[in-house]
Amino acid sequence: MNVYDGLRIAAMLEHHGFVQTDNVADADIILLNTCAVRAKATDKVYSALGRIRRAKKPDAIYGIVGCVARESGADAFKKIRDLNFVLGPQSYHKLPEIINDPDTKLLDINLGGLEKFDELPPITKSPHVAYIPVQEGCNHCCTYCIVPYTRGREISRPFTDIMTETMHAASVGAIEICFLGQNVNGYKFTDENGKTYRLSDIIKQTAKIESVKRIRFTSSYPTEMTDDLIELFGTEQKLLPFLNMPIQSGSDNILKKMNRQYTLDEYTKIIDKFRTVRPDIQISSDFIVGFPGETESDFDATYRVAQNIKYINSYSFKYSPRPHTAAALMENQIPENIKSARLAKLDSLLNENQREFNISCIDKTFDCLYESPDKTGTRHIYRTPYMQPCIVETDCASPMARIKITSANKSCLHGKIID
Ligand code: SAH
Protein backbone atom coordinates (compact mmCIF):
# COMPACT_ATOMS: atom_id res chain seq x y z
CA MET A 1 0.00 0.00 0.00
CA ASN A 2 2.82 2.39 0.84
CA VAL A 3 4.63 1.55 -2.41
CA TYR A 4 1.46 2.52 -4.28
CA ASP A 5 1.00 5.72 -2.25
CA GLY A 6 4.66 6.57 -2.90
CA LEU A 7 4.24 6.19 -6.68
CA ARG A 8 1.15 8.39 -6.67
CA ILE A 9 2.94 11.06 -4.61
CA ALA A 10 5.93 10.93 -6.97
CA ALA A 11 3.62 11.28 -10.00
CA MET A 12 1.94 14.28 -8.35
CA LEU A 13 5.24 16.01 -7.60
CA GLU A 14 6.51 15.35 -11.13
CA HIS A 15 3.30 16.96 -12.37
CA HIS A 16 4.33 20.05 -10.37
CA GLY A 17 7.73 20.14 -12.07
CA PHE A 18 9.83 18.26 -9.50
CA VAL A 19 12.36 15.58 -10.38
CA GLN A 20 13.40 12.76 -8.07
CA THR A 21 16.75 12.75 -6.30
CA ASP A 22 18.37 10.23 -3.96
CA ASN A 23 20.41 12.96 -2.33
CA VAL A 24 18.71 14.72 0.60
CA ALA A 25 21.08 17.70 0.27
CA ASP A 26 19.81 18.38 -3.27
CA ALA A 27 16.11 18.16 -2.50
CA ASP A 28 13.64 21.06 -2.36
CA ILE A 29 10.94 18.91 -0.80
CA ILE A 30 11.44 15.80 1.34
CA LEU A 31 8.76 13.55 2.68
CA LEU A 32 8.69 10.34 4.64
CA ASN A 33 5.83 8.00 3.82
CA THR A 34 5.27 6.12 7.05
CA CYS A 35 3.83 2.96 8.63
CA ALA A 36 2.36 2.83 12.15
CA VAL A 37 1.57 -0.88 12.43
CA ARG A 38 4.35 -1.58 14.93
CA ALA A 39 6.03 0.80 17.40
CA LYS A 40 9.46 0.15 15.89
CA ALA A 41 8.43 1.60 12.52
CA THR A 42 7.02 4.69 14.23
CA ASP A 43 10.16 5.20 16.32
CA LYS A 44 12.35 5.11 13.23
CA VAL A 45 10.41 8.00 11.68
CA TYR A 46 11.57 10.55 14.24
CA SER A 47 15.23 9.54 14.11
CA ALA A 48 15.07 9.66 10.30
CA LEU A 49 13.50 13.13 10.43
CA GLY A 50 16.37 14.28 12.66
CA ARG A 51 18.90 13.03 10.08
CA ILE A 52 17.02 14.72 7.24
CA ARG A 53 16.84 17.98 9.19
CA ARG A 54 20.64 18.06 9.53
CA ALA A 55 21.33 17.11 5.91
CA LYS A 56 18.75 19.16 4.00
CA LYS A 57 19.12 22.62 2.45
CA PRO A 58 17.88 25.25 4.94
CA ASP A 59 14.94 26.30 2.78
CA ALA A 60 13.88 22.79 1.73
CA ILE A 61 10.43 21.89 3.04
CA TYR A 62 9.94 18.54 4.72
CA GLY A 63 7.31 16.51 6.49
CA ILE A 64 5.59 13.19 7.01
CA VAL A 65 2.73 11.53 5.22
CA GLY A 66 0.91 8.27 5.94
CA CYS A 67 -0.09 6.48 9.11
CA VAL A 68 2.46 7.97 11.54
CA ALA A 69 1.28 11.42 10.43
CA ARG A 70 -2.28 10.38 11.25
CA GLU A 71 -1.22 8.85 14.58
CA SER A 72 0.91 11.86 15.69
CA GLY A 73 -1.19 14.72 14.32
CA ALA A 74 -0.17 18.14 15.67
CA ASP A 75 2.21 16.47 18.17
CA ALA A 76 4.62 15.95 15.27
CA PHE A 77 5.08 19.75 15.08
CA LYS A 78 5.81 19.79 18.82
CA LYS A 79 8.46 17.11 18.45
CA ILE A 80 10.09 18.75 15.42
CA ARG A 81 9.32 22.45 15.37
CA ASP A 82 10.32 23.36 11.83
CA LEU A 83 8.47 20.46 10.19
CA ASN A 84 6.37 21.85 7.32
CA PHE A 85 3.62 19.27 6.83
CA VAL A 86 1.86 16.33 8.46
CA LEU A 87 -0.55 14.58 6.09
CA GLY A 88 -2.49 11.40 6.86
CA PRO A 89 -2.85 8.47 4.43
CA GLN A 90 -5.96 9.96 2.83
CA SER A 91 -4.73 13.56 2.58
CA TYR A 92 -1.47 13.46 0.67
CA HIS A 93 -3.14 14.93 -2.43
CA LYS A 94 -3.12 18.21 -0.44
CA LEU A 95 0.68 18.44 -0.74
CA PRO A 96 0.51 21.16 -3.48
CA GLU A 97 -0.99 23.55 -0.88
CA ILE A 98 2.31 23.65 0.99
CA ILE A 99 4.34 23.82 -2.21
CA ASN A 100 2.40 26.98 -3.12
CA ASP A 101 2.75 28.46 0.34
CA PRO A 102 5.81 27.05 2.13
CA ASP A 103 5.58 29.49 5.03
CA THR A 104 2.46 27.85 6.44
CA LYS A 105 2.25 24.62 8.39
CA LEU A 106 -0.01 22.05 6.78
CA LEU A 107 -1.84 19.54 8.98
CA ASP A 108 -4.52 17.23 7.57
CA ILE A 109 -5.15 13.86 9.12
CA ASN A 110 -8.83 13.58 8.23
CA LEU A 111 -10.19 10.35 6.88
CA GLY A 112 -11.83 11.71 3.75
CA GLY A 113 -12.31 8.36 2.02
CA LEU A 114 -11.58 8.07 -1.67
CA GLU A 115 -10.95 11.70 -2.63
CA LYS A 116 -7.21 11.21 -3.15
CA PHE A 117 -7.79 8.69 -5.94
CA ASP A 118 -9.62 11.30 -8.03
CA GLU A 119 -7.32 14.20 -7.33
CA LEU A 120 -3.98 12.69 -8.24
CA PRO A 121 -2.53 12.39 -11.72
CA PRO A 122 -2.17 8.78 -12.90
CA ILE A 123 1.25 7.16 -12.88
CA THR A 124 3.09 7.72 -16.15
CA LYS A 125 5.10 4.54 -16.34
CA SER A 126 4.58 1.30 -14.57
CA PRO A 127 7.13 -1.17 -13.35
CA HIS A 128 6.16 -4.67 -14.44
CA VAL A 129 4.08 -4.98 -11.28
CA ALA A 130 1.30 -2.46 -10.71
CA TYR A 131 -0.37 -2.17 -7.32
CA ILE A 132 -4.02 -1.17 -7.53
CA PRO A 133 -5.94 -0.46 -4.30
CA VAL A 134 -9.53 -1.65 -4.35
CA GLN A 135 -10.47 -0.19 -0.99
CA GLU A 136 -9.33 2.03 1.84
CA GLY A 137 -9.48 1.19 5.54
CA CYS A 138 -10.72 -1.90 7.34
CA ASN A 139 -13.91 -2.93 9.14
CA HIS A 140 -12.41 -5.81 11.08
CA CYS A 141 -11.53 -4.67 14.52
CA CYS A 142 -8.61 -6.92 15.41
CA THR A 143 -7.75 -5.87 18.94
CA TYR A 144 -4.01 -5.45 18.19
CA CYS A 145 -4.37 -3.42 15.02
CA ILE A 146 -4.04 0.35 14.55
CA VAL A 147 -5.12 0.28 10.87
CA PRO A 148 -8.85 1.00 11.48
CA TYR A 149 -7.71 4.11 13.35
CA THR A 150 -5.07 5.28 10.87
CA ARG A 151 -6.84 4.37 7.62
CA GLY A 152 -10.43 4.48 8.82
CA ARG A 153 -13.48 2.38 8.06
CA GLU A 154 -13.54 0.22 5.00
CA ILE A 155 -14.65 1.88 1.77
CA SER A 156 -14.59 -0.03 -1.53
CA ARG A 157 -13.70 1.95 -4.64
CA PRO A 158 -16.12 1.97 -7.58
CA PHE A 159 -15.57 -1.02 -9.88
CA THR A 160 -15.20 1.17 -12.98
CA ASP A 161 -12.52 3.36 -11.30
CA ILE A 162 -10.50 0.26 -10.46
CA MET A 163 -10.80 -1.09 -13.98
CA THR A 164 -9.84 2.27 -15.52
CA GLU A 165 -6.74 2.41 -13.34
CA THR A 166 -5.89 -1.22 -14.11
CA MET A 167 -6.22 -0.73 -17.86
CA HIS A 168 -4.12 2.42 -17.61
CA ALA A 169 -1.40 0.55 -15.68
CA ALA A 170 -1.42 -2.21 -18.33
CA SER A 171 -1.18 0.39 -21.12
CA VAL A 172 1.97 1.88 -19.57
CA GLY A 173 3.68 -1.47 -19.10
CA ALA A 174 2.28 -3.46 -16.16
CA ILE A 175 2.36 -7.22 -16.74
CA GLU A 176 1.40 -8.27 -13.24
CA ILE A 177 -1.44 -6.63 -11.32
CA CYS A 178 -1.54 -6.87 -7.55
CA PHE A 179 -4.84 -5.75 -6.05
CA LEU A 180 -4.50 -4.20 -2.62
CA GLY A 181 -6.65 -3.75 0.42
CA GLN A 182 -6.39 -4.20 4.16
CA ASN A 183 -9.23 -6.65 3.68
CA VAL A 184 -8.96 -7.10 -0.06
CA ASN A 185 -11.24 -10.11 -0.39
CA GLY A 186 -13.98 -8.22 1.48
CA TYR A 187 -14.25 -5.88 -1.55
CA LYS A 188 -17.90 -5.14 -2.31
CA PHE A 189 -19.25 -2.33 -4.45
CA THR A 190 -22.83 -1.79 -5.62
CA ASP A 191 -23.28 0.54 -8.60
CA GLU A 192 -26.23 2.86 -9.34
CA ASN A 193 -28.06 0.03 -11.15
CA GLY A 194 -27.89 -2.16 -8.07
CA LYS A 195 -25.25 -4.51 -9.50
CA THR A 196 -22.79 -5.71 -6.86
CA TYR A 197 -19.16 -6.39 -7.72
CA ARG A 198 -16.77 -8.57 -5.72
CA LEU A 199 -13.03 -9.12 -5.97
CA SER A 200 -13.69 -12.10 -8.27
CA ASP A 201 -15.37 -9.72 -10.78
CA ILE A 202 -12.32 -7.45 -10.77
CA ILE A 203 -10.03 -10.42 -11.38
CA LYS A 204 -12.18 -11.84 -14.20
CA GLN A 205 -12.30 -8.48 -15.96
CA THR A 206 -8.55 -7.96 -15.53
CA ALA A 207 -7.77 -11.42 -16.92
CA LYS A 208 -9.32 -10.30 -20.21
CA ILE A 209 -6.55 -7.73 -20.70
CA GLU A 210 -4.19 -9.49 -23.12
CA SER A 211 -0.94 -7.88 -21.88
CA VAL A 212 -1.66 -8.73 -18.21
CA LYS A 213 -0.12 -12.13 -17.53
CA ARG A 214 -0.28 -12.45 -13.76
CA ILE A 215 -2.82 -11.40 -11.15
CA ARG A 216 -2.58 -11.55 -7.36
CA PHE A 217 -3.99 -9.76 -4.33
CA THR A 218 -3.13 -9.01 -0.74
CA SER A 219 -4.04 -9.01 2.12
CA SER A 220 -6.87 -11.45 2.74
CA TYR A 221 -9.05 -12.03 5.74
CA PRO A 222 -9.71 -15.79 6.07
CA THR A 223 -13.47 -15.77 6.54
CA GLU A 224 -14.04 -13.36 3.64
CA MET A 225 -12.91 -16.10 1.24
CA THR A 226 -16.15 -16.58 -0.66
CA ASP A 227 -16.69 -19.57 -2.96
CA ASP A 228 -16.69 -17.41 -6.14
CA LEU A 229 -13.14 -16.33 -5.31
CA ILE A 230 -11.92 -19.78 -4.26
CA GLU A 231 -13.33 -21.38 -7.42
CA LEU A 232 -11.63 -18.77 -9.60
CA PHE A 233 -8.29 -20.27 -8.55
CA GLY A 234 -9.38 -23.45 -10.34
CA THR A 235 -10.36 -21.74 -13.61
CA GLU A 236 -8.30 -18.59 -14.03
CA GLN A 237 -4.73 -19.46 -14.95
CA LYS A 238 -3.53 -15.84 -14.72
CA LEU A 239 -4.32 -15.90 -10.99
CA LEU A 240 -1.05 -16.91 -9.33
CA PRO A 241 -1.15 -20.10 -7.21
CA PHE A 242 0.09 -18.17 -4.20
CA LEU A 243 -1.97 -16.62 -1.45
CA ASN A 244 -1.23 -14.57 1.66
CA MET A 245 -3.83 -15.52 4.26
CA PRO A 246 -2.71 -14.43 7.73
CA ILE A 247 -3.63 -16.75 10.59
CA GLN A 248 -1.88 -14.64 13.32
CA SER A 249 -2.16 -17.38 15.97
CA GLY A 250 -2.89 -21.11 16.07
CA SER A 251 -4.68 -20.92 19.43
CA ASP A 252 -8.46 -20.47 19.45
CA ASN A 253 -8.17 -18.78 22.81
CA ILE A 254 -5.81 -16.12 21.43
CA LEU A 255 -7.72 -15.77 18.15
CA LYS A 256 -10.77 -14.90 20.22
CA LYS A 257 -8.89 -12.28 22.23
CA MET A 258 -7.55 -10.86 18.96
CA ASN A 259 -11.16 -10.68 17.72
CA ARG A 260 -10.21 -12.71 14.66
CA GLN A 261 -13.54 -14.19 13.59
CA TYR A 262 -12.50 -17.78 12.95
CA THR A 263 -11.22 -20.84 14.77
CA LEU A 264 -8.19 -22.85 13.74
CA ASP A 265 -10.51 -25.54 12.38
CA GLU A 266 -12.43 -23.06 10.20
CA TYR A 267 -9.18 -21.56 8.91
CA THR A 268 -7.79 -24.98 8.01
CA LYS A 269 -10.98 -25.92 6.13
CA ILE A 270 -10.61 -22.79 3.95
CA ILE A 271 -7.08 -23.85 3.06
CA ASP A 272 -8.35 -27.34 2.20
CA LYS A 273 -10.90 -25.82 -0.20
CA PHE A 274 -8.12 -23.92 -2.00
CA ARG A 275 -5.98 -27.03 -2.24
CA THR A 276 -8.88 -28.97 -3.75
CA VAL A 277 -9.49 -26.46 -6.56
CA ARG A 278 -5.80 -25.61 -7.14
CA PRO A 279 -3.52 -28.45 -5.99
CA ASP A 280 -0.33 -26.46 -6.70
CA ILE A 281 -1.38 -23.54 -4.49
CA GLN A 282 0.99 -22.39 -1.76
CA ILE A 283 0.13 -20.20 1.21
CA SER A 284 1.94 -17.54 3.18
CA SER A 285 0.88 -16.18 6.54
CA ASP A 286 1.45 -13.44 9.09
CA PHE A 287 1.99 -14.38 12.74
CA ILE A 288 1.97 -12.39 15.95
CA VAL A 289 3.72 -13.96 18.94
CA GLY A 290 3.47 -12.77 22.52
CA PHE A 291 -0.07 -11.37 22.31
CA PRO A 292 -1.31 -10.47 25.84
CA GLY A 293 -2.10 -13.62 27.81
CA GLU A 294 -0.38 -15.99 25.33
CA THR A 295 0.67 -19.09 27.30
CA GLU A 296 3.34 -21.64 26.32
CA SER A 297 0.58 -23.96 25.16
CA ASP A 298 -1.04 -21.18 23.05
CA PHE A 299 2.35 -20.60 21.45
CA ASP A 300 2.81 -24.35 20.90
CA ALA A 301 -0.49 -24.35 18.99
CA THR A 302 0.89 -21.63 16.68
CA TYR A 303 4.10 -23.60 16.21
CA ARG A 304 2.13 -26.74 15.32
CA VAL A 305 0.07 -24.88 12.71
CA ALA A 306 3.26 -23.68 11.06
CA GLN A 307 4.49 -27.29 11.07
CA ASN A 308 1.26 -28.65 9.58
CA ILE A 309 0.38 -26.02 7.00
CA LYS A 310 3.95 -25.60 5.75
CA TYR A 311 3.65 -21.99 4.71
CA ILE A 312 6.24 -21.22 2.06
CA ASN A 313 6.89 -17.69 3.16
CA SER A 314 5.71 -15.82 6.22
CA TYR A 315 5.93 -12.61 8.17
CA SER A 316 6.23 -13.02 11.92
CA PHE A 317 6.18 -10.28 14.50
CA LYS A 318 6.48 -9.75 18.23
CA TYR A 319 3.24 -8.27 19.50
CA SER A 320 3.65 -4.48 19.73
CA PRO A 321 1.13 -2.52 21.85
CA ARG A 322 -0.35 0.28 19.76
CA PRO A 323 -2.29 3.39 20.76
CA HIS A 324 -6.06 3.35 20.10
CA THR A 325 -6.19 -0.48 20.28
CA ALA A 326 -7.97 -2.68 22.81
CA ALA A 327 -5.10 -5.15 23.25
CA ALA A 328 -2.74 -2.42 24.49
CA LEU A 329 -4.95 -2.17 27.60
CA MET A 330 -5.23 -5.92 28.21
CA GLU A 331 -3.71 -7.57 31.27
CA ASN A 332 -0.90 -10.11 31.11
CA GLN A 333 1.30 -8.30 28.61
CA ILE A 334 4.13 -10.70 27.76
CA PRO A 335 7.70 -9.72 28.74
CA GLU A 336 10.03 -8.80 25.90
CA ASN A 337 12.46 -11.69 26.51
CA ILE A 338 9.67 -14.27 26.21
CA LYS A 339 8.37 -12.66 23.04
CA SER A 340 11.88 -12.72 21.57
CA ALA A 341 12.44 -16.38 22.45
CA ARG A 342 9.09 -17.42 20.93
CA LEU A 343 9.73 -15.40 17.79
CA ALA A 344 13.18 -16.95 17.35
CA LYS A 345 11.74 -20.46 17.71
CA LEU A 346 8.90 -19.82 15.24
CA ASP A 347 11.21 -18.08 12.78
CA SER A 348 13.62 -20.99 12.62
CA LEU A 349 10.73 -23.32 11.70
CA LEU A 350 9.32 -20.87 9.12
CA ASN A 351 12.77 -20.45 7.58
CA GLU A 352 13.22 -24.21 7.38
CA ASN A 353 9.80 -24.57 5.68
CA GLN A 354 10.78 -21.89 3.18
CA ARG A 355 14.13 -23.58 2.49
CA GLU A 356 12.45 -26.97 1.97
CA PHE A 357 9.94 -25.50 -0.46
CA ASN A 358 12.66 -23.69 -2.41
CA ILE A 359 14.67 -26.90 -2.69
CA SER A 360 11.58 -28.82 -3.85
CA CYS A 361 11.47 -26.41 -6.83
CA ILE A 362 14.79 -27.67 -8.25
CA ASP A 363 14.33 -29.12 -11.78
CA LYS A 364 10.87 -27.57 -12.08
CA THR A 365 10.07 -25.00 -14.76
CA PHE A 366 8.13 -21.79 -14.13
CA ASP A 367 6.96 -18.76 -16.12
CA CYS A 368 8.70 -15.91 -14.34
CA LEU A 369 8.40 -12.13 -14.38
CA TYR A 370 11.45 -9.89 -14.70
CA GLU A 371 12.18 -7.69 -11.70
CA SER A 372 15.62 -6.03 -11.88
CA PRO A 373 19.35 -6.60 -12.19
CA ASP A 374 20.83 -8.18 -9.04
CA LYS A 375 23.37 -6.44 -6.78
CA THR A 376 26.30 -7.41 -8.98
CA GLY A 377 24.60 -5.80 -11.99
CA THR A 378 25.64 -8.75 -14.16
CA ARG A 379 22.81 -11.14 -13.33
CA HIS A 380 19.05 -10.67 -13.32
CA ILE A 381 16.29 -11.33 -10.80
CA TYR A 382 12.99 -12.83 -11.89
CA ARG A 383 9.97 -13.72 -9.71
CA THR A 384 8.41 -17.17 -9.89
CA PRO A 385 4.63 -17.63 -9.58
CA TYR A 386 5.29 -18.12 -5.84
CA MET A 387 7.11 -14.77 -5.71
CA GLN A 388 10.48 -16.42 -5.00
CA PRO A 389 13.39 -14.39 -6.37
CA CYS A 390 15.18 -16.38 -9.04
CA ILE A 391 18.61 -15.32 -10.28
CA VAL A 392 19.60 -15.98 -13.88
CA GLU A 393 22.58 -15.15 -16.03
CA THR A 394 21.44 -13.80 -19.37
CA ASP A 395 22.26 -11.06 -21.84
CA CYS A 396 18.68 -10.80 -22.91
CA ALA A 397 16.28 -10.37 -20.00
CA SER A 398 12.78 -10.37 -21.48
CA PRO A 399 9.84 -9.30 -19.29
CA MET A 400 8.49 -12.87 -19.03
CA ALA A 401 10.70 -15.96 -19.29
CA ARG A 402 10.36 -19.72 -18.87
CA ILE A 403 12.98 -20.67 -16.32
CA LYS A 404 14.22 -24.07 -15.17
CA ILE A 405 15.37 -24.04 -11.56
CA THR A 406 18.90 -25.38 -11.13
CA SER A 407 19.64 -24.72 -7.44
CA ALA A 408 18.05 -23.20 -4.36
CA ASN A 409 18.64 -22.06 -0.81
CA LYS A 410 16.49 -20.46 1.88
CA SER A 411 16.32 -17.03 0.32
CA CYS A 412 16.46 -17.54 -3.44
CA LEU A 413 16.53 -19.79 -6.47
CA HIS A 414 18.94 -19.95 -9.39
CA GLY A 415 17.79 -20.92 -12.85
CA LYS A 416 18.29 -21.00 -16.61
CA ILE A 417 16.04 -19.44 -19.21
CA ILE A 418 14.84 -22.25 -21.46
CA ASP A 419 13.07 -20.25 -24.15
N1 SAH B 1 -4.90 -5.95 7.05
C1 SAH B 1 -3.49 -6.03 6.94
C2 SAH B 1 -2.90 -5.45 8.16
C3 SAH B 1 -1.62 -4.85 7.90
S1 SAH B 1 -0.58 -5.12 9.20
C4 SAH B 1 -3.09 -7.46 6.87
O1 SAH B 1 -3.91 -8.33 7.16
O2 SAH B 1 -1.94 -7.72 6.51
C5 SAH B 1 0.35 -6.51 8.62
C6 SAH B 1 0.63 -7.49 9.71
O3 SAH B 1 1.25 -6.84 10.79
C7 SAH B 1 -0.61 -8.15 10.31
O4 SAH B 1 -1.09 -9.22 9.57
C8 SAH B 1 -0.08 -8.60 11.66
O5 SAH B 1 0.52 -9.87 11.60
C9 SAH B 1 1.01 -7.57 11.97
N2 SAH B 1 0.56 -6.65 13.02
C10 SAH B 1 -0.50 -5.81 13.01
N3 SAH B 1 -0.59 -5.16 14.19
C11 SAH B 1 0.44 -5.60 14.97
C12 SAH B 1 0.87 -5.33 16.30
N4 SAH B 1 0.22 -4.48 17.09
N5 SAH B 1 1.97 -5.98 16.76
C13 SAH B 1 2.64 -6.85 15.98
N6 SAH B 1 2.27 -7.16 14.73
C14 SAH B 1 1.18 -6.56 14.22
CSV table of N, CA, C and O and ligand atoms in Angstrom, one decimal, residues 37-38 138 144-147 181-183 218-221 244 246 248 260 286-288 315 317-322 325, ligand 1:
chain,number,residue,atom,x,y,z
A,37,VAL,N,2.1,0.4,12.0
A,37,VAL,CA,1.6,-0.9,12.4
A,37,VAL,C,2.3,-1.4,13.7
A,37,VAL,O,1.7,-1.9,14.6
A,38,ARG,N,3.6,-1.2,13.7
A,38,ARG,CA,4.3,-1.6,14.9
A,38,ARG,C,5.1,-0.4,15.5
A,38,ARG,O,5.5,0.5,14.7
A,138,CYS,N,-10.4,-0.5,7.0
A,138,CYS,CA,-10.7,-1.9,7.3
A,138,CYS,C,-11.9,-1.9,8.4
A,138,CYS,O,-11.9,-1.1,9.3
A,144,TYR,N,-5.4,-5.9,18.2
A,144,TYR,CA,-4.0,-5.4,18.2
A,144,TYR,C,-3.8,-4.4,17.2
A,144,TYR,O,-2.7,-3.7,17.2
A,145,CYS,N,-4.7,-4.1,16.3
A,145,CYS,CA,-4.4,-3.4,15.0
A,145,CYS,C,-4.8,-1.9,15.0
A,145,CYS,O,-5.9,-1.6,15.3
A,146,ILE,N,-3.8,-1.1,14.6
A,146,ILE,CA,-4.0,0.3,14.5
A,146,ILE,C,-4.7,0.8,13.2
A,146,ILE,O,-5.1,1.9,13.1
A,147,VAL,N,-4.7,-0.1,12.2
A,147,VAL,CA,-5.1,0.3,10.9
A,147,VAL,C,-6.5,0.9,10.8
A,147,VAL,O,-6.7,1.9,10.2
A,181,GLY,N,-5.7,-4.2,-0.6
A,181,GLY,CA,-6.7,-3.7,0.4
A,181,GLY,C,-6.3,-4.3,1.8
A,181,GLY,O,-5.6,-5.4,1.8
A,182,GLN,N,-6.6,-3.6,2.8
A,182,GLN,CA,-6.4,-4.2,4.2
A,182,GLN,C,-7.2,-5.5,4.3
A,182,GLN,O,-6.9,-6.3,5.1
A,183,ASN,N,-8.3,-5.5,3.6
A,183,ASN,CA,-9.2,-6.7,3.7
A,183,ASN,C,-9.7,-6.9,2.3
A,183,ASN,O,-10.9,-6.9,2.0
A,218,THR,N,-3.5,-8.9,-2.1
A,218,THR,CA,-3.1,-9.0,-0.7
A,218,THR,C,-3.7,-7.8,0.0
A,218,THR,O,-3.9,-6.8,-0.6
A,219,SER,N,-4.2,-7.9,1.2
A,219,SER,CA,-4.0,-9.0,2.1
A,219,SER,C,-5.4,-9.5,2.5
A,219,SER,O,-6.4,-8.7,2.6
A,220,SER,N,-5.5,-10.8,2.6
A,220,SER,CA,-6.9,-11.5,2.7
A,220,SER,C,-7.3,-11.7,4.2
A,220,SER,O,-6.4,-12.1,5.0
A,221,TYR,N,-8.5,-11.6,4.4
A,221,TYR,CA,-9.1,-12.0,5.7
A,221,TYR,C,-9.7,-13.4,5.5
A,221,TYR,O,-10.5,-13.6,4.6
A,244,ASN,N,-1.6,-15.0,0.3
A,244,ASN,CA,-1.2,-14.6,1.7
A,244,ASN,C,-2.5,-14.6,2.5
A,244,ASN,O,-3.4,-13.8,2.1
A,246,PRO,N,-3.3,-14.4,6.4
A,246,PRO,CA,-2.7,-14.4,7.7
A,246,PRO,C,-3.6,-15.2,8.7
A,246,PRO,O,-4.8,-15.0,8.8
A,248,GLN,N,-2.3,-15.4,12.1
A,248,GLN,CA,-1.9,-14.6,13.3
A,248,GLN,C,-1.5,-15.5,14.5
A,248,GLN,O,-0.5,-15.4,15.1
A,260,ARG,N,-10.3,-12.1,16.0
A,260,ARG,CA,-10.2,-12.7,14.7
A,260,ARG,C,-11.4,-13.6,14.6
A,260,ARG,O,-11.7,-14.4,15.5
A,286,ASP,N,0.9,-14.3,8.1
A,286,ASP,CA,1.4,-13.4,9.1
A,286,ASP,C,1.2,-14.1,10.5
A,286,ASP,O,0.1,-14.7,10.7
A,287,PHE,N,2.1,-13.9,11.4
A,287,PHE,CA,2.0,-14.4,12.7
A,287,PHE,C,2.3,-13.3,13.7
A,287,PHE,O,3.2,-12.5,13.5
A,288,ILE,N,1.6,-13.3,14.8
A,288,ILE,CA,2.0,-12.4,16.0
A,288,ILE,C,2.2,-13.3,17.1
A,288,ILE,O,1.4,-14.1,17.5
A,315,TYR,N,5.5,-13.8,7.4
A,315,TYR,CA,5.9,-12.6,8.2
A,315,TYR,C,5.6,-12.8,9.6
A,315,TYR,O,4.4,-13.1,9.9
A,317,PHE,N,5.9,-11.5,13.7
A,317,PHE,CA,6.2,-10.3,14.5
A,317,PHE,C,6.0,-10.5,16.0
A,317,PHE,O,5.1,-11.3,16.4
A,318,LYS,N,6.8,-9.8,16.8
A,318,LYS,CA,6.5,-9.8,18.2
A,318,LYS,C,5.3,-8.8,18.4
A,318,LYS,O,5.3,-7.7,17.8
A,319,TYR,N,4.4,-9.2,19.2
A,319,TYR,CA,3.2,-8.3,19.5
A,319,TYR,C,3.8,-6.9,20.0
A,319,TYR,O,4.6,-6.8,20.9
A,320,SER,N,3.2,-5.8,19.4
A,320,SER,CA,3.7,-4.5,19.7
A,320,SER,C,2.4,-3.7,20.1
A,320,SER,O,1.5,-3.5,19.3
A,321,PRO,N,2.3,-3.3,21.4
A,321,PRO,CA,1.1,-2.5,21.8
A,321,PRO,C,1.0,-1.2,21.1
A,321,PRO,O,2.0,-0.5,21.0
A,322,ARG,N,-0.1,-0.9,20.6
A,322,ARG,CA,-0.4,0.3,19.8
A,322,ARG,C,-1.4,1.2,20.4
A,322,ARG,O,-2.4,0.7,20.9
A,325,THR,N,-5.8,0.9,20.5
A,325,THR,CA,-6.2,-0.5,20.3
A,325,THR,C,-6.6,-1.1,21.6
A,325,THR,O,-6.0,-0.7,22.7
B,1,SAH,N1,-4.9,-5.9,7.0
B,1,SAH,C1,-3.5,-6.0,6.9
B,1,SAH,C2,-2.9,-5.4,8.2
B,1,SAH,C3,-1.6,-4.8,7.9
B,1,SAH,S1,-0.6,-5.1,9.2
B,1,SAH,C4,-3.1,-7.5,6.9
B,1,SAH,O1,-3.9,-8.3,7.2
B,1,SAH,O2,-1.9,-7.7,6.5
B,1,SAH,C5,0.4,-6.5,8.6
B,1,SAH,C6,0.6,-7.5,9.7
B,1,SAH,O3,1.2,-6.8,10.8
B,1,SAH,C7,-0.6,-8.2,10.3
B,1,SAH,O4,-1.1,-9.2,9.6
B,1,SAH,C8,-0.1,-8.6,11.7
B,1,SAH,O5,0.5,-9.9,11.6
B,1,SAH,C9,1.0,-7.6,12.0
B,1,SAH,N2,0.6,-6.7,13.0
B,1,SAH,C10,-0.5,-5.8,13.0
B,1,SAH,N3,-0.6,-5.2,14.2
B,1,SAH,C11,0.4,-5.6,15.0
B,1,SAH,C12,0.9,-5.3,16.3
B,1,SAH,N4,0.2,-4.5,17.1
B,1,SAH,N5,2.0,-6.0,16.8
B,1,SAH,C13,2.6,-6.9,16.0
B,1,SAH,N6,2.3,-7.2,14.7
B,1,SAH,C14,1.2,-6.6,14.2
